[in-house]
PDB file of C-alpha atoms in Angstrom:
ATOM      1  CA  UNK A 236      15.474  -9.110 -10.811  1.00  0.00           C
ATOM      2  CA  UNK A 237      12.272  -9.779 -12.139  1.00  0.00           C
ATOM      3  CA  UNK A 238      10.452  -6.805 -14.263  1.00  0.00           C
ATOM      4  CA  UNK A 239       6.812  -6.692 -13.074  1.00  0.00           C
ATOM      5  CA  UNK A 240       4.264  -4.007 -14.811  1.00  0.00           C
ATOM      6  CA  UNK A 241       2.096  -3.775 -11.649  1.00  0.00           C
ATOM      7  CA  UNK A 242       2.107  -0.376 -10.526  1.00  0.00           C
ATOM      8  CA  UNK A 243       1.498  -0.171  -6.637  1.00  0.00           C
ATOM      9  CA  UNK A 244       0.160   3.135  -4.903  1.00  0.00           C
ATOM     10  CA  UNK A 245       1.989   3.811  -1.190  1.00  0.00           C
ATOM     11  CA  UNK A 246       0.242   6.077   1.047  1.00  0.00           C
ATOM     12  CA  UNK A 247       1.604   7.301   4.171  1.00  0.00           C
ATOM     13  CA  UNK A 248       2.835  10.706   5.873  1.00  0.00           C
ATOM     14  CA  UNK A 249       6.028   8.900   6.996  1.00  0.00           C
ATOM     15  CA  UNK A 250       9.143   9.471   4.963  1.00  0.00           C
ATOM     16  CA  UNK A 251      10.577   6.581   6.554  1.00  0.00           C
ATOM     17  CA  UNK A 252       7.767   4.591   5.425  1.00  0.00           C
ATOM     18  CA  UNK A 253       7.512   5.400   1.864  1.00  0.00           C
ATOM     19  CA  UNK A 254      11.585   4.822   1.883  1.00  0.00           C
ATOM     20  CA  UNK A 255      11.512   1.398   3.434  1.00  0.00           C
ATOM     21  CA  UNK A 256       8.269   0.156   1.163  1.00  0.00           C
ATOM     22  CA  UNK A 257       9.367   2.274  -2.026  1.00  0.00           C
ATOM     23  CA  UNK A 258      12.649   0.657  -1.917  1.00  0.00           C
ATOM     24  CA  UNK A 259      11.308  -2.974  -1.409  1.00  0.00           C
ATOM     25  CA  UNK A 260       9.037  -3.017  -3.591  1.00  0.00           C
ATOM     26  CA  UNK A 261      11.764  -1.114  -7.250  1.00  0.00           C
ATOM     27  CA  UNK A 262      13.696  -3.769  -5.737  1.00  0.00           C
ATOM     28  CA  UNK A 263      11.318  -6.173  -6.008  1.00  0.00           C
ATOM     29  CA  UNK A 264      10.721  -4.898  -9.536  1.00  0.00           C
ATOM     30  CA  UNK A 265       7.658  -3.290  -9.384  1.00  0.00           C
ATOM     31  CA  UNK A 266       6.065   0.324 -10.604  1.00  0.00           C
ATOM     32  CA  UNK A 267       5.735   2.808  -7.447  1.00  0.00           C
ATOM     33  CA  UNK A 268       4.638   5.853  -6.385  1.00  0.00           C
ATOM     34  CA  UNK A 269       3.584   7.720  -3.328  1.00  0.00           C
ATOM     35  CA  UNK A 270       1.101   9.557  -1.605  1.00  0.00           C
ATOM     36  CA  UNK A 271       1.755  12.014   1.542  1.00  0.00           C
ATOM     37  CA  UNK A 272      -2.108  12.785   1.798  1.00  0.00           C
ATOM     38  CA  UNK A 273      -5.586  11.268   1.509  1.00  0.00           C
ATOM     39  CA  UNK A 274      -5.619  13.533  -0.764  1.00  0.00           C
ATOM     40  CA  UNK A 275      -2.805  12.828  -2.957  1.00  0.00           C
ATOM     41  CA  UNK A 276      -3.784   9.138  -2.599  1.00  0.00           C
ATOM     42  CA  UNK A 277      -7.465  10.469  -4.055  1.00  0.00           C
ATOM     43  CA  UNK A 278      -6.268  11.773  -6.891  1.00  0.00           C
ATOM     44  CA  UNK A 279      -3.927   9.537  -7.731  1.00  0.00           C
ATOM     45  CA  UNK A 280      -6.420   6.254  -7.775  1.00  0.00           C
ATOM     46  CA  UNK A 281      -9.071   9.060  -9.637  1.00  0.00           C
ATOM     47  CA  UNK A 282      -6.107   9.985 -12.419  1.00  0.00           C
ATOM     48  CA  UNK A 283      -4.068   6.810 -13.008  1.00  0.00           C
ATOM     49  CA  UNK A 284      -4.123   3.107 -12.579  1.00  0.00           C
ATOM     50  CA  UNK A 285      -2.850   1.297  -9.776  1.00  0.00           C
ATOM     51  CA  UNK A 286      -2.536  -2.535  -9.217  1.00  0.00           C
ATOM     52  CA  UNK A 287      -2.457  -2.602  -5.423  1.00  0.00           C
ATOM     53  CA  UNK A 288      -2.094  -0.227  -2.701  1.00  0.00           C
ATOM     54  CA  UNK A 289      -0.419  -0.206   0.790  1.00  0.00           C
ATOM     55  CA  UNK A 290      -1.986   2.037   3.029  1.00  0.00           C
ATOM     56  CA  UNK A 291       0.099   2.959   6.763  1.00  0.00           C
ATOM     57  CA  UNK A 292      -2.546   2.143   9.590  1.00  0.00           C
ATOM     58  CA  UNK A 293      -1.624   5.494  11.107  1.00  0.00           C
ATOM     59  CA  UNK A 294      -3.027   7.886   8.445  1.00  0.00           C
ATOM     60  CA  UNK A 295      -5.869   9.459   9.161  1.00  0.00           C
ATOM     61  CA  UNK A 296      -7.656  12.609   7.734  1.00  0.00           C
ATOM     62  CA  UNK A 297      -6.660  15.767   9.148  1.00  0.00           C
ATOM     63  CA  UNK A 298     -10.377  17.348   9.266  1.00  0.00           C
ATOM     64  CA  UNK A 299     -12.393  14.620  10.752  1.00  0.00           C
ATOM     65  CA  UNK A 300      -9.984  12.068  12.065  1.00  0.00           C
ATOM     66  CA  UNK A 301     -11.217   9.310   9.990  1.00  0.00           C
ATOM     67  CA  UNK A 302      -8.356   6.516   9.133  1.00  0.00           C
ATOM     68  CA  UNK A 303      -7.644   7.067   5.249  1.00  0.00           C
ATOM     69  CA  UNK A 304      -8.304   3.198   4.468  1.00  0.00           C
ATOM     70  CA  UNK A 305     -12.070   3.631   5.532  1.00  0.00           C
ATOM     71  CA  UNK A 306     -11.602   6.806   3.000  1.00  0.00           C
ATOM     72  CA  UNK A 307     -10.547   4.675   0.055  1.00  0.00           C
ATOM     73  CA  UNK A 308     -13.197   2.274   0.763  1.00  0.00           C
ATOM     74  CA  UNK A 309     -14.894   2.742  -2.468  1.00  0.00           C
ATOM     75  CA  UNK A 310     -11.853   1.746  -4.793  1.00  0.00           C
ATOM     76  CA  UNK A 311     -12.837  -1.527  -3.681  1.00  0.00           C
ATOM     77  CA  UNK A 312     -11.608  -2.768  -7.159  1.00  0.00           C
ATOM     78  CA  UNK A 313      -8.159  -1.781  -6.148  1.00  0.00           C
ATOM     79  CA  UNK A 314      -6.386  -4.454  -3.735  1.00  0.00           C
ATOM     80  CA  UNK A 315      -5.095  -2.806  -0.655  1.00  0.00           C
ATOM     81  CA  UNK A 316      -2.685  -3.953   2.416  1.00  0.00           C
ATOM     82  CA  UNK A 317      -2.681  -2.342   5.841  1.00  0.00           C
ATOM     83  CA  UNK A 318       0.465  -1.233   6.743  1.00  0.00           C
ATOM     84  CA  UNK A 319       0.548  -2.068  10.585  1.00  0.00           C
ATOM     85  CA  UNK A 320       3.974  -2.776  11.674  1.00  0.00           C
ATOM     86  CA  UNK A 321       3.295  -1.531  15.324  1.00  0.00           C
ATOM     87  CA  UNK A 322      -0.259  -3.426  15.572  1.00  0.00           C
ATOM     88  CA  UNK A 323      -2.247  -0.410  15.122  1.00  0.00           C
ATOM     89  CA  UNK A 324      -5.399  -2.652  12.932  1.00  0.00           C
ATOM     90  CA  UNK A 325      -8.525  -0.943  15.030  1.00  0.00           C
ATOM     91  CA  UNK A 326     -11.423  -2.386  13.200  1.00  0.00           C
ATOM     92  CA  UNK A 327      -9.560  -1.726   9.768  1.00  0.00           C
ATOM     93  CA  UNK A 328      -8.478  -4.976   9.148  1.00  0.00           C
ATOM     94  CA  UNK A 329     -11.607  -5.641   7.284  1.00  0.00           C
ATOM     95  CA  UNK A 330     -12.431  -5.484   3.470  1.00  0.00           C
ATOM     96  CA  UNK A 331     -11.621  -3.449   1.655  1.00  0.00           C
ATOM     97  CA  UNK A 332      -8.389  -4.724   2.842  1.00  0.00           C
ATOM     98  CA  UNK A 333      -7.198  -8.167   1.694  1.00  0.00           C
ATOM     99  CA  UNK A 334      -3.905  -8.337   3.746  1.00  0.00           C
ATOM    100  CA  UNK A 335      -2.445  -6.400   6.418  1.00  0.00           C
ATOM    101  CA  UNK A 336       1.022  -6.502   6.510  1.00  0.00           C
ATOM    102  CA  UNK A 337       2.866  -6.411  10.746  1.00  0.00           C
ATOM    103  CA  UNK A 338       6.643  -5.430   9.083  1.00  0.00           C
ATOM    104  CA  UNK A 339       8.330  -3.210   6.761  1.00  0.00           C
ATOM    105  CA  UNK A 340      11.266  -5.218   5.718  1.00  0.00           C
ATOM    106  CA  UNK A 341      11.774  -6.194   2.029  1.00  0.00           C
ATOM    107  CA  UNK A 342      10.709  -9.701   2.656  1.00  0.00           C
ATOM    108  CA  UNK A 343       7.622  -9.228   4.274  1.00  0.00           C
ATOM    109  CA  UNK A 344       6.204  -6.530   1.686  1.00  0.00           C
ATOM    110  CA  UNK A 345       7.218  -8.678  -1.339  1.00  0.00           C
ATOM    111  CA  UNK A 346       5.679 -11.449  -0.180  1.00  0.00           C
ATOM    112  CA  UNK A 347       2.618  -9.669   0.733  1.00  0.00           C
ATOM    113  CA  UNK A 348       2.042  -7.815  -2.436  1.00  0.00           C
ATOM    114  CA  UNK A 349       2.788 -10.899  -4.933  1.00  0.00           C
ATOM    115  CA  UNK A 350       0.152 -13.053  -2.583  1.00  0.00           C
ATOM    116  CA  UNK A 351      -2.192  -9.760  -3.161  1.00  0.00           C
ATOM    117  CA  UNK A 352      -1.609 -10.072  -6.936  1.00  0.00           C
ATOM    118  CA  UNK A 353      -2.111 -13.248  -6.974  1.00  0.00           C
ATOM    119  CA  UNK A 354       1.777 -13.641  -8.589  1.00  0.00           C
ATOM    120  CA  UNK A 355       3.446 -16.926  -7.777  1.00  0.00           C
ATOM    121  CA  UNK A 356       6.517 -17.263  -5.568  1.00  0.00           C
ATOM    122  CA  UNK A 357       9.551 -18.254  -7.839  1.00  0.00           C
ATOM    123  CA  UNK A 358      12.929 -18.836  -5.770  1.00  0.00           C
ATOM    124  CA  UNK A 359      16.413 -19.275  -7.745  1.00  0.00           C
TER     125      UNK A 359
END
């Protein structure tokens, strides 16, 4: 299996999302870190380097109710992928979002991350 040097941050309050996406990315050769709240995510982005961020569309700030993807808008340097397997897009599928994934299966997650990071898909 190809190993990549890229680190990916997965932001979701749902353990199953972390499990599915994290396993797909790790099996795909990426380094993965998980954040379970927007505060965890902000701390991780401010203190560490990530090559891409995958954000669960259902994540909202517990106080303001604002979608976490909007709160992360200040980190536009980091490519962001919105995880919306239930079609929960609202108006958030625009910048800073580079891609929206409608499924959490291994193939969809890996292809989405490879595309956003401009890594060619190599068969074989």
